[in-house]
Amino acid sequence: MDFTFTEEQQAAVEAAKAVFSGVAPDGVPSPALTAGAVAEEFDRPLWAALASADLLSLVLAPEHGGAGLDPIALCLVLRESAKVLARVPLLESSAVAMAVERFGSAELGDDLLPRVGRGELVLTVAANGRTGHDGAELAVGARQDGGSWVLDGIQTGVPWAQCADLIAVPAHTDDGHAVLALVPRGHAGLTLAGQFSTSGELFAEARLESVRIEAASLIRAEGAWEWLRGLLATGTCALSLGLGERVLSMSGEYTSKREQFGFPVATFQAVAVQAADRYIDLRAMEVTLWQAAWRIASGAGGALPPSGDIAVAKIWAAEGVRRIVQTAQHLHGGFGADTDYPLHRYHAWAKQLELSLGPAAAHEEALGDLLAAHPLG
């Protein structure tokens, strides 16, 4: 069994580190000091830098101007982005682009994907449904009307919706089939109401009232939304891993310098044991992440479908990122709440990631259902 990343994947990591090296986590107002959203836009200069480094086209096929890399490479780059709290829709835009390339028509891919890779077209996705608890595809209905489709429903918590050019909206047809519609931001019948996340980023409630789109902008391929949903969840696990790694590193740096009774607090057994427990969390988050990403990337079979591996990764990511930031706050003492110190912002982002992933108990229940439906051995 070889877990070594390919040269191309490692090169993507180095390129990402170079681009993110100049990003300051507190480059925008703190969510603790801002009543609403911390900014009206994502980091456009950083987005342009990612495009210049060919990181926005990383997972696109060569015929669309990309490097043809897989979800593992995307997760590696997302991991680096979370370490600096990069304020860009890298996960959403890349994941939707991959779904378009994999499940959409050749004409749709040729029209959209080269512009996505150049950073000219920004994509996002409505993945939370009406409440965040039920399947997102159930929140919007899609009915065919001649040569077009009509969409009605509500999607909440759509990231970067006010800044994106196209919103991928999952919907259900009358026969219960899940489809994926690409809706332009300013399209007739689409209303965006401002919301903001726990991390202070601008979100939107998307209300669709008789939104009519052409059939060419709707992806009907079987499994398209399920595949995109799995990739979004796995990418969120990668963000959780990167953030957790940076926070644990911050804890190590702080406790090795902070002294009590003439000794660095890092030398105290209680501190070392807590840090060691969080390191174990990170390693579990890492191995389950790469297992899920590998299943998506390779399409390899297994005792359970890929959703089983994704559920395990979500369990560890949701629980792990919460424990890591809580321990960091404890080990930092009062500095953890100091808004002049970046830890409070990492804490807010970690809570947003945890909420995005959903409760571990729900994923454990889903995993139990999968085990019951696919008895091992």
Short mmCIF file of C-alpha atoms in Angstrom, two decimals:
data_model
loop_
_atom_site.label_atom_id
_atom_site.label_comp_id
_atom_site.label_asym_id
_atom_site.label_seq_id
_atom_site.Cartn_x
_atom_site.Cartn_y
_atom_site.Cartn_z
CA MET A 1 0.00 0.00 0.00
CA ASP A 2 1.58 3.28 -1.12
CA PHE A 3 0.28 6.56 0.33
CA THR A 4 2.88 8.74 -1.40
CA PHE A 5 1.44 11.67 -3.33
CA THR A 6 2.38 11.96 -6.99
CA GLU A 7 4.89 14.52 -8.23
CA GLU A 8 2.05 16.50 -9.79
CA GLN A 9 0.11 16.55 -6.52
CA GLN A 10 3.20 17.60 -4.57
CA ALA A 11 3.86 20.36 -7.12
CA ALA A 12 0.32 21.62 -6.58
CA VAL A 13 1.00 21.83 -2.85
CA GLU A 14 4.18 23.84 -3.41
CA ALA A 15 2.37 26.20 -5.76
CA ALA A 16 -0.40 26.66 -3.21
CA LYS A 17 2.07 27.36 -0.41
CA ALA A 18 3.72 30.03 -2.56
CA VAL A 19 0.42 31.75 -3.31
CA PHE A 20 -0.88 31.56 0.26
CA SER A 21 2.40 32.62 1.86
CA GLY A 22 1.43 36.28 1.67
CA VAL A 23 -2.09 35.88 3.08
CA ALA A 24 -2.72 37.32 6.56
CA PRO A 25 -5.50 35.49 8.45
CA ASP A 26 -6.69 38.79 9.93
CA GLY A 27 -6.67 40.68 6.66
CA VAL A 28 -10.36 41.57 7.05
CA PRO A 29 -12.35 42.66 10.12
CA SER A 30 -12.83 40.07 12.82
CA PRO A 31 -16.25 38.35 12.98
CA ALA A 32 -16.17 39.12 16.70
CA LEU A 33 -16.00 42.87 15.96
CA THR A 34 -18.36 43.05 12.99
CA ALA A 35 -22.12 43.13 13.35
CA GLY A 36 -22.81 41.59 9.96
CA ALA A 37 -20.65 40.10 7.24
CA VAL A 38 -16.93 40.90 7.48
CA ALA A 39 -16.80 41.87 3.79
CA GLU A 40 -19.06 42.21 0.77
CA GLU A 41 -16.63 40.35 -1.52
CA PHE A 42 -14.22 37.45 -1.34
CA ASP A 43 -10.50 38.09 -1.78
CA ARG A 44 -10.37 38.98 -5.49
CA PRO A 45 -6.60 39.67 -5.58
CA LEU A 46 -5.97 36.23 -4.10
CA TRP A 47 -8.38 34.73 -6.63
CA ALA A 48 -6.37 36.32 -9.44
CA ALA A 49 -3.15 34.97 -7.93
CA LEU A 50 -4.64 31.46 -7.81
CA ALA A 51 -5.61 31.78 -11.47
CA SER A 52 -2.12 32.98 -12.40
CA ALA A 53 -0.63 29.97 -10.62
CA ASP A 54 -2.98 27.65 -12.57
CA LEU A 55 -4.57 26.47 -9.33
CA LEU A 56 -8.12 27.30 -10.46
CA SER A 57 -7.65 25.03 -13.48
CA LEU A 58 -5.81 22.34 -11.53
CA VAL A 59 -8.63 19.78 -11.66
CA LEU A 60 -9.85 20.58 -15.18
CA ALA A 61 -8.99 18.43 -18.17
CA PRO A 62 -6.26 19.61 -20.57
CA GLU A 63 -8.84 20.30 -23.28
CA HIS A 64 -10.30 22.91 -20.94
CA GLY A 65 -6.92 24.42 -20.12
CA GLY A 66 -6.32 22.43 -16.96
CA ALA A 67 -3.78 20.05 -15.49
CA GLY A 68 -6.19 17.13 -15.29
CA LEU A 69 -5.55 16.38 -11.60
CA ASP A 70 -8.00 14.67 -9.27
CA PRO A 71 -9.96 15.43 -6.07
CA ILE A 72 -6.93 14.43 -3.99
CA ALA A 73 -4.97 17.34 -5.50
CA LEU A 74 -7.88 19.68 -4.80
CA CYS A 75 -8.00 18.54 -1.18
CA LEU A 76 -4.26 19.11 -0.84
CA VAL A 77 -4.65 22.71 -2.02
CA LEU A 78 -7.72 23.26 0.19
CA ARG A 79 -5.71 22.01 3.16
CA GLU A 80 -3.14 24.76 2.55
CA SER A 81 -5.82 27.40 2.02
CA ALA A 82 -7.39 26.72 5.42
CA LYS A 83 -4.11 27.26 7.22
CA VAL A 84 -4.30 30.96 6.32
CA LEU A 85 -8.12 31.23 6.27
CA ALA A 86 -8.12 32.07 2.58
CA ARG A 87 -11.34 33.92 1.76
CA VAL A 88 -12.01 32.44 -1.67
CA PRO A 89 -14.67 30.06 -3.08
CA LEU A 90 -12.01 27.56 -4.10
CA LEU A 91 -13.92 24.50 -2.91
CA GLU A 92 -17.28 25.52 -4.35
CA SER A 93 -16.04 26.72 -7.74
CA SER A 94 -13.67 23.79 -8.27
CA ALA A 95 -16.17 21.16 -7.16
CA VAL A 96 -18.95 22.48 -9.40
CA ALA A 97 -16.51 22.72 -12.33
CA MET A 98 -15.51 19.09 -11.82
CA ALA A 99 -19.16 18.04 -11.75
CA VAL A 100 -19.86 19.97 -14.96
CA GLU A 101 -16.89 18.33 -16.65
CA ARG A 102 -17.82 14.86 -15.44
CA PHE A 103 -21.61 14.92 -15.88
CA GLY A 104 -22.49 17.89 -18.08
CA SER A 105 -22.63 18.07 -21.84
CA ALA A 106 -19.50 18.70 -23.89
CA GLU A 107 -20.98 22.01 -25.06
CA LEU A 108 -21.59 23.17 -21.49
CA GLY A 109 -18.05 22.24 -20.47
CA ASP A 110 -16.50 23.96 -23.46
CA ASP A 111 -18.48 27.11 -22.72
CA LEU A 112 -17.84 27.40 -18.97
CA LEU A 113 -14.73 25.57 -17.89
CA PRO A 114 -11.94 27.50 -19.67
CA ARG A 115 -13.31 30.71 -18.12
CA VAL A 116 -13.47 29.06 -14.70
CA GLY A 117 -9.83 28.04 -14.98
CA ARG A 118 -8.80 31.58 -15.89
CA GLY A 119 -10.67 33.00 -12.90
CA GLU A 120 -13.13 34.87 -15.12
CA LEU A 121 -16.18 32.85 -14.06
CA VAL A 122 -16.91 32.05 -10.41
CA LEU A 123 -19.16 29.16 -9.45
CA THR A 124 -20.86 28.33 -6.18
CA VAL A 125 -23.38 25.74 -5.03
CA ALA A 126 -26.53 25.65 -2.91
CA ALA A 127 -25.85 22.58 -0.79
CA ASN A 128 -27.81 23.27 2.40
CA GLY A 129 -31.41 22.95 1.30
CA ARG A 130 -34.14 24.84 3.11
CA THR A 131 -33.05 24.04 6.67
CA GLY A 132 -29.60 22.50 6.44
CA HIS A 133 -30.93 19.17 7.71
CA ASP A 134 -32.79 17.66 4.76
CA GLY A 135 -31.34 16.83 1.36
CA ALA A 136 -30.66 20.01 -0.62
CA GLU A 137 -32.27 18.54 -3.73
CA LEU A 138 -35.60 18.32 -1.87
CA ALA A 139 -35.80 22.08 -1.33
CA VAL A 140 -36.31 23.01 -4.98
CA GLY A 141 -38.66 21.49 -7.51
CA ALA A 142 -37.83 21.30 -11.23
CA ARG A 143 -40.46 20.76 -13.92
CA GLN A 144 -39.97 20.62 -17.64
CA ASP A 145 -41.88 23.12 -19.75
CA GLY A 146 -41.24 22.64 -23.43
CA GLY A 147 -37.55 23.07 -24.13
CA SER A 148 -36.77 24.66 -20.77
CA TRP A 149 -37.04 23.92 -17.06
CA VAL A 150 -38.81 25.87 -14.33
CA LEU A 151 -37.43 25.94 -10.77
CA ASP A 152 -39.29 26.82 -7.57
CA GLY A 153 -38.04 26.64 -3.99
CA ILE A 154 -35.64 28.02 -1.41
CA GLN A 155 -32.01 27.22 -0.64
CA THR A 156 -30.39 28.66 2.47
CA GLY A 157 -26.79 29.44 3.39
CA VAL A 158 -25.44 29.68 -0.17
CA PRO A 159 -21.78 30.75 0.12
CA TRP A 160 -20.49 33.64 -1.99
CA ALA A 161 -23.83 33.80 -3.85
CA GLN A 162 -23.71 37.58 -4.25
CA CYS A 163 -20.24 37.33 -5.81
CA ALA A 164 -20.55 34.21 -7.95
CA ASP A 165 -21.57 34.25 -11.60
CA LEU A 166 -23.41 30.93 -11.57
CA ILE A 167 -25.10 29.07 -8.71
CA ALA A 168 -25.40 25.29 -8.98
CA VAL A 169 -28.84 24.48 -7.56
CA PRO A 170 -29.81 20.86 -6.85
CA ALA A 171 -33.49 20.15 -7.42
CA HIS A 172 -35.91 17.27 -7.73
CA THR A 173 -38.21 16.41 -10.60
CA ASP A 174 -41.77 15.16 -10.28
CA ASP A 175 -40.52 11.57 -10.41
CA GLY A 176 -38.00 12.20 -7.61
CA HIS A 177 -34.93 12.35 -9.83
CA ALA A 178 -32.18 14.70 -8.62
CA VAL A 179 -30.92 17.25 -11.15
CA LEU A 180 -28.41 20.09 -11.02
CA ALA A 181 -29.29 23.48 -12.49
CA LEU A 182 -26.78 26.25 -13.23
CA VAL A 183 -28.55 29.54 -12.51
CA PRO A 184 -26.97 32.94 -13.29
CA ARG A 185 -26.82 35.24 -10.27
CA GLY A 186 -29.01 37.96 -11.78
CA HIS A 187 -31.50 35.61 -13.44
CA ALA A 188 -35.19 36.57 -13.50
CA GLY A 189 -37.06 34.99 -10.59
CA LEU A 190 -33.95 34.49 -8.43
CA THR A 191 -33.82 36.59 -5.26
CA LEU A 192 -30.84 36.62 -2.91
CA ALA A 193 -31.40 37.67 0.70
CA GLY A 194 -28.28 38.44 2.70
CA GLN A 195 -27.11 36.05 5.39
CA PHE A 196 -23.72 35.61 7.03
CA SER A 197 -21.90 32.61 8.39
CA THR A 198 -20.46 31.94 11.84
CA SER A 199 -17.08 32.92 10.39
CA GLY A 200 -18.54 36.24 9.25
CA GLU A 201 -18.63 35.54 5.53
CA LEU A 202 -21.47 36.73 3.31
CA PHE A 203 -23.99 34.00 2.51
CA ALA A 204 -27.42 34.18 0.93
CA GLU A 205 -30.85 32.68 1.03
CA ALA A 206 -31.70 31.93 -2.59
CA ARG A 207 -35.39 32.08 -3.39
CA LEU A 208 -36.40 30.71 -6.79
CA GLU A 209 -39.83 31.68 -8.11
CA SER A 210 -40.59 30.31 -11.57
CA VAL A 211 -36.94 30.54 -12.56
CA ARG A 212 -36.77 29.39 -16.18
CA ILE A 213 -33.51 27.98 -17.55
CA GLU A 214 -32.65 26.31 -20.81
CA ALA A 215 -32.23 22.54 -20.84
CA ALA A 216 -28.56 22.98 -21.73
CA SER A 217 -27.96 24.53 -18.28
CA LEU A 218 -29.45 21.58 -16.41
CA ILE A 219 -27.47 18.42 -15.65
CA ARG A 220 -29.70 15.34 -15.53
CA ALA A 221 -27.04 12.63 -15.41
CA GLU A 222 -27.66 9.96 -12.81
CA GLY A 223 -25.57 10.46 -9.67
CA ALA A 224 -24.33 13.97 -10.53
CA TRP A 225 -25.64 15.67 -7.39
CA GLU A 226 -24.66 12.77 -5.12
CA TRP A 227 -21.11 12.90 -6.51
CA LEU A 228 -20.88 16.68 -6.09
CA ARG A 229 -22.28 16.49 -2.56
CA GLY A 230 -19.65 13.91 -1.63
CA LEU A 231 -16.85 16.01 -3.09
CA LEU A 232 -18.06 19.11 -1.21
CA ALA A 233 -18.13 17.16 2.06
CA THR A 234 -14.67 15.71 1.47
CA GLY A 235 -13.31 19.15 0.58
CA THR A 236 -14.76 20.51 3.81
CA CYS A 237 -12.91 17.75 5.66
CA ALA A 238 -9.71 18.91 3.95
CA LEU A 239 -10.35 22.48 5.12
CA SER A 240 -10.91 21.16 8.66
CA LEU A 241 -7.64 19.26 8.56
CA GLY A 242 -5.63 22.26 7.37
CA LEU A 243 -7.18 24.55 9.95
CA GLY A 244 -6.63 21.99 12.72
CA GLU A 245 -2.99 21.56 11.78
CA ARG A 246 -2.37 25.30 11.93
CA VAL A 247 -4.18 25.69 15.26
CA LEU A 248 -2.25 22.85 16.88
CA SER A 249 0.96 24.41 15.58
CA MET A 250 -0.08 27.74 17.14
CA SER A 251 -0.70 25.96 20.44
CA GLY A 252 2.74 24.36 20.32
CA GLU A 253 4.42 27.69 19.58
CA TYR A 254 2.57 29.47 22.38
CA THR A 255 3.00 26.85 25.11
CA SER A 256 6.70 26.47 24.35
CA LYS A 257 7.22 30.20 25.06
CA ARG A 258 4.70 30.80 27.86
CA GLU A 259 6.30 30.11 31.23
CA GLN A 260 4.84 29.27 34.62
CA PHE A 261 6.93 28.60 37.72
CA GLY A 262 10.03 29.17 35.63
CA PHE A 263 9.27 26.49 33.03
CA PRO A 264 7.53 26.52 29.63
CA VAL A 265 3.98 25.25 30.10
CA ALA A 266 4.57 22.84 27.21
CA THR A 267 6.72 20.79 29.61
CA PHE A 268 3.79 20.23 31.97
CA GLN A 269 2.31 16.77 31.67
CA ALA A 270 -1.32 17.95 31.52
CA VAL A 271 -0.51 20.29 28.63
CA ALA A 272 1.51 17.67 26.75
CA VAL A 273 -1.22 15.04 27.11
CA GLN A 274 -3.90 17.39 25.76
CA ALA A 275 -1.72 18.35 22.79
CA ALA A 276 -0.94 14.67 22.13
CA ASP A 277 -4.65 13.83 22.08
CA ARG A 278 -5.27 16.54 19.53
CA TYR A 279 -2.38 15.27 17.40
CA ILE A 280 -4.09 11.87 17.35
CA ASP A 281 -7.28 13.61 16.20
CA LEU A 282 -5.36 15.19 13.31
CA ARG A 283 -3.86 11.92 12.17
CA ALA A 284 -7.29 10.26 12.23
CA MET A 285 -8.76 13.20 10.31
CA GLU A 286 -5.97 12.89 7.77
CA VAL A 287 -6.19 9.17 7.06
CA THR A 288 -9.99 9.19 6.79
CA LEU A 289 -9.86 12.24 4.51
CA TRP A 290 -7.46 10.60 2.06
CA GLN A 291 -9.47 7.40 2.09
CA ALA A 292 -12.62 9.33 1.11
CA ALA A 293 -10.81 11.45 -1.48
CA TRP A 294 -9.21 8.34 -2.98
CA ARG A 295 -12.58 6.61 -3.30
CA ILE A 296 -14.01 9.63 -5.13
CA ALA A 297 -10.94 10.06 -7.33
CA SER A 298 -10.43 6.42 -8.26
CA GLY A 299 -13.97 5.10 -8.33
CA ALA A 300 -12.58 1.98 -6.65
CA GLY A 301 -15.01 -0.46 -5.16
CA GLY A 302 -15.15 -1.45 -1.53
CA ALA A 303 -17.20 -3.19 1.11
CA LEU A 304 -19.26 0.00 1.35
CA PRO A 305 -20.03 2.64 -1.28
CA PRO A 306 -17.92 5.84 -1.20
CA SER A 307 -20.55 7.52 0.96
CA GLY A 308 -19.42 5.21 3.78
CA ASP A 309 -15.85 6.49 3.65
CA ILE A 310 -17.12 10.06 3.35
CA ALA A 311 -19.28 9.57 6.45
CA VAL A 312 -16.28 8.33 8.44
CA ALA A 313 -14.22 11.32 7.29
CA LYS A 314 -17.01 13.70 8.30
CA ILE A 315 -17.30 12.10 11.75
CA TRP A 316 -13.60 12.63 12.46
CA ALA A 317 -13.46 16.09 10.88
CA ALA A 318 -16.49 17.50 12.68
CA GLU A 319 -15.47 16.13 16.08
CA GLY A 320 -11.75 16.65 15.58
CA VAL A 321 -11.77 20.29 14.49
CA ARG A 322 -14.02 21.17 17.44
CA ARG A 323 -11.78 19.43 19.97
CA ILE A 324 -8.63 20.98 18.49
CA VAL A 325 -9.83 24.59 18.72
CA GLN A 326 -11.35 24.05 22.16
CA THR A 327 -8.06 22.68 23.46
CA ALA A 328 -6.19 25.54 21.80
CA GLN A 329 -8.40 28.07 23.54
CA HIS A 330 -7.77 26.34 26.86
CA LEU A 331 -4.00 26.19 26.38
CA HIS A 332 -3.82 29.82 25.26
CA GLY A 333 -5.73 31.10 28.26
CA GLY A 334 -6.86 34.71 27.84
CA PHE A 335 -4.94 35.09 24.59
CA GLY A 336 -7.45 32.80 22.90
CA ALA A 337 -10.14 35.46 23.26
CA ASP A 338 -7.90 38.41 22.40
CA THR A 339 -9.13 39.87 19.11
CA ASP A 340 -5.62 41.16 18.38
CA TYR A 341 -4.50 37.51 18.24
CA PRO A 342 -5.68 35.32 15.32
CA LEU A 343 -6.86 32.28 17.30
CA HIS A 344 -10.38 33.64 17.79
CA ARG A 345 -10.82 33.83 14.02
CA TYR A 346 -9.65 30.24 13.56
CA HIS A 347 -12.17 29.27 16.23
CA ALA A 348 -14.99 30.97 14.30
CA TRP A 349 -13.95 29.25 11.05
CA ALA A 350 -13.71 25.91 12.83
CA LYS A 351 -17.22 26.28 14.18
CA GLN A 352 -18.49 27.12 10.68
CA LEU A 353 -16.78 24.03 9.28
CA GLU A 354 -18.25 21.89 12.05
CA LEU A 355 -21.73 23.23 11.32
CA SER A 356 -21.22 22.67 7.58
CA LEU A 357 -20.25 19.06 8.14
CA GLY A 358 -23.17 18.41 10.48
CA PRO A 359 -23.29 16.46 13.74
CA ALA A 360 -21.17 13.35 14.00
CA ALA A 361 -24.16 11.44 15.40
CA ALA A 362 -26.06 11.92 12.12
CA HIS A 363 -23.12 10.57 10.12
CA GLU A 364 -22.79 7.64 12.50
CA GLU A 365 -26.46 6.85 11.92
CA ALA A 366 -25.96 7.06 8.13
CA LEU A 367 -22.93 4.79 8.42
CA GLY A 368 -24.98 2.34 10.45
CA ASP A 369 -27.63 2.27 7.74
CA LEU A 370 -24.96 1.57 5.13
CA LEU A 371 -23.51 -1.26 7.21
CA ALA A 372 -26.96 -2.75 7.61
CA ALA A 373 -27.57 -2.56 3.86
CA HIS A 374 -24.10 -3.90 2.96
CA PRO A 375 -23.17 -6.59 5.52
CA LEU A 376 -19.40 -6.98 5.75
CA GLY A 377 -18.01 -10.42 5.00
#
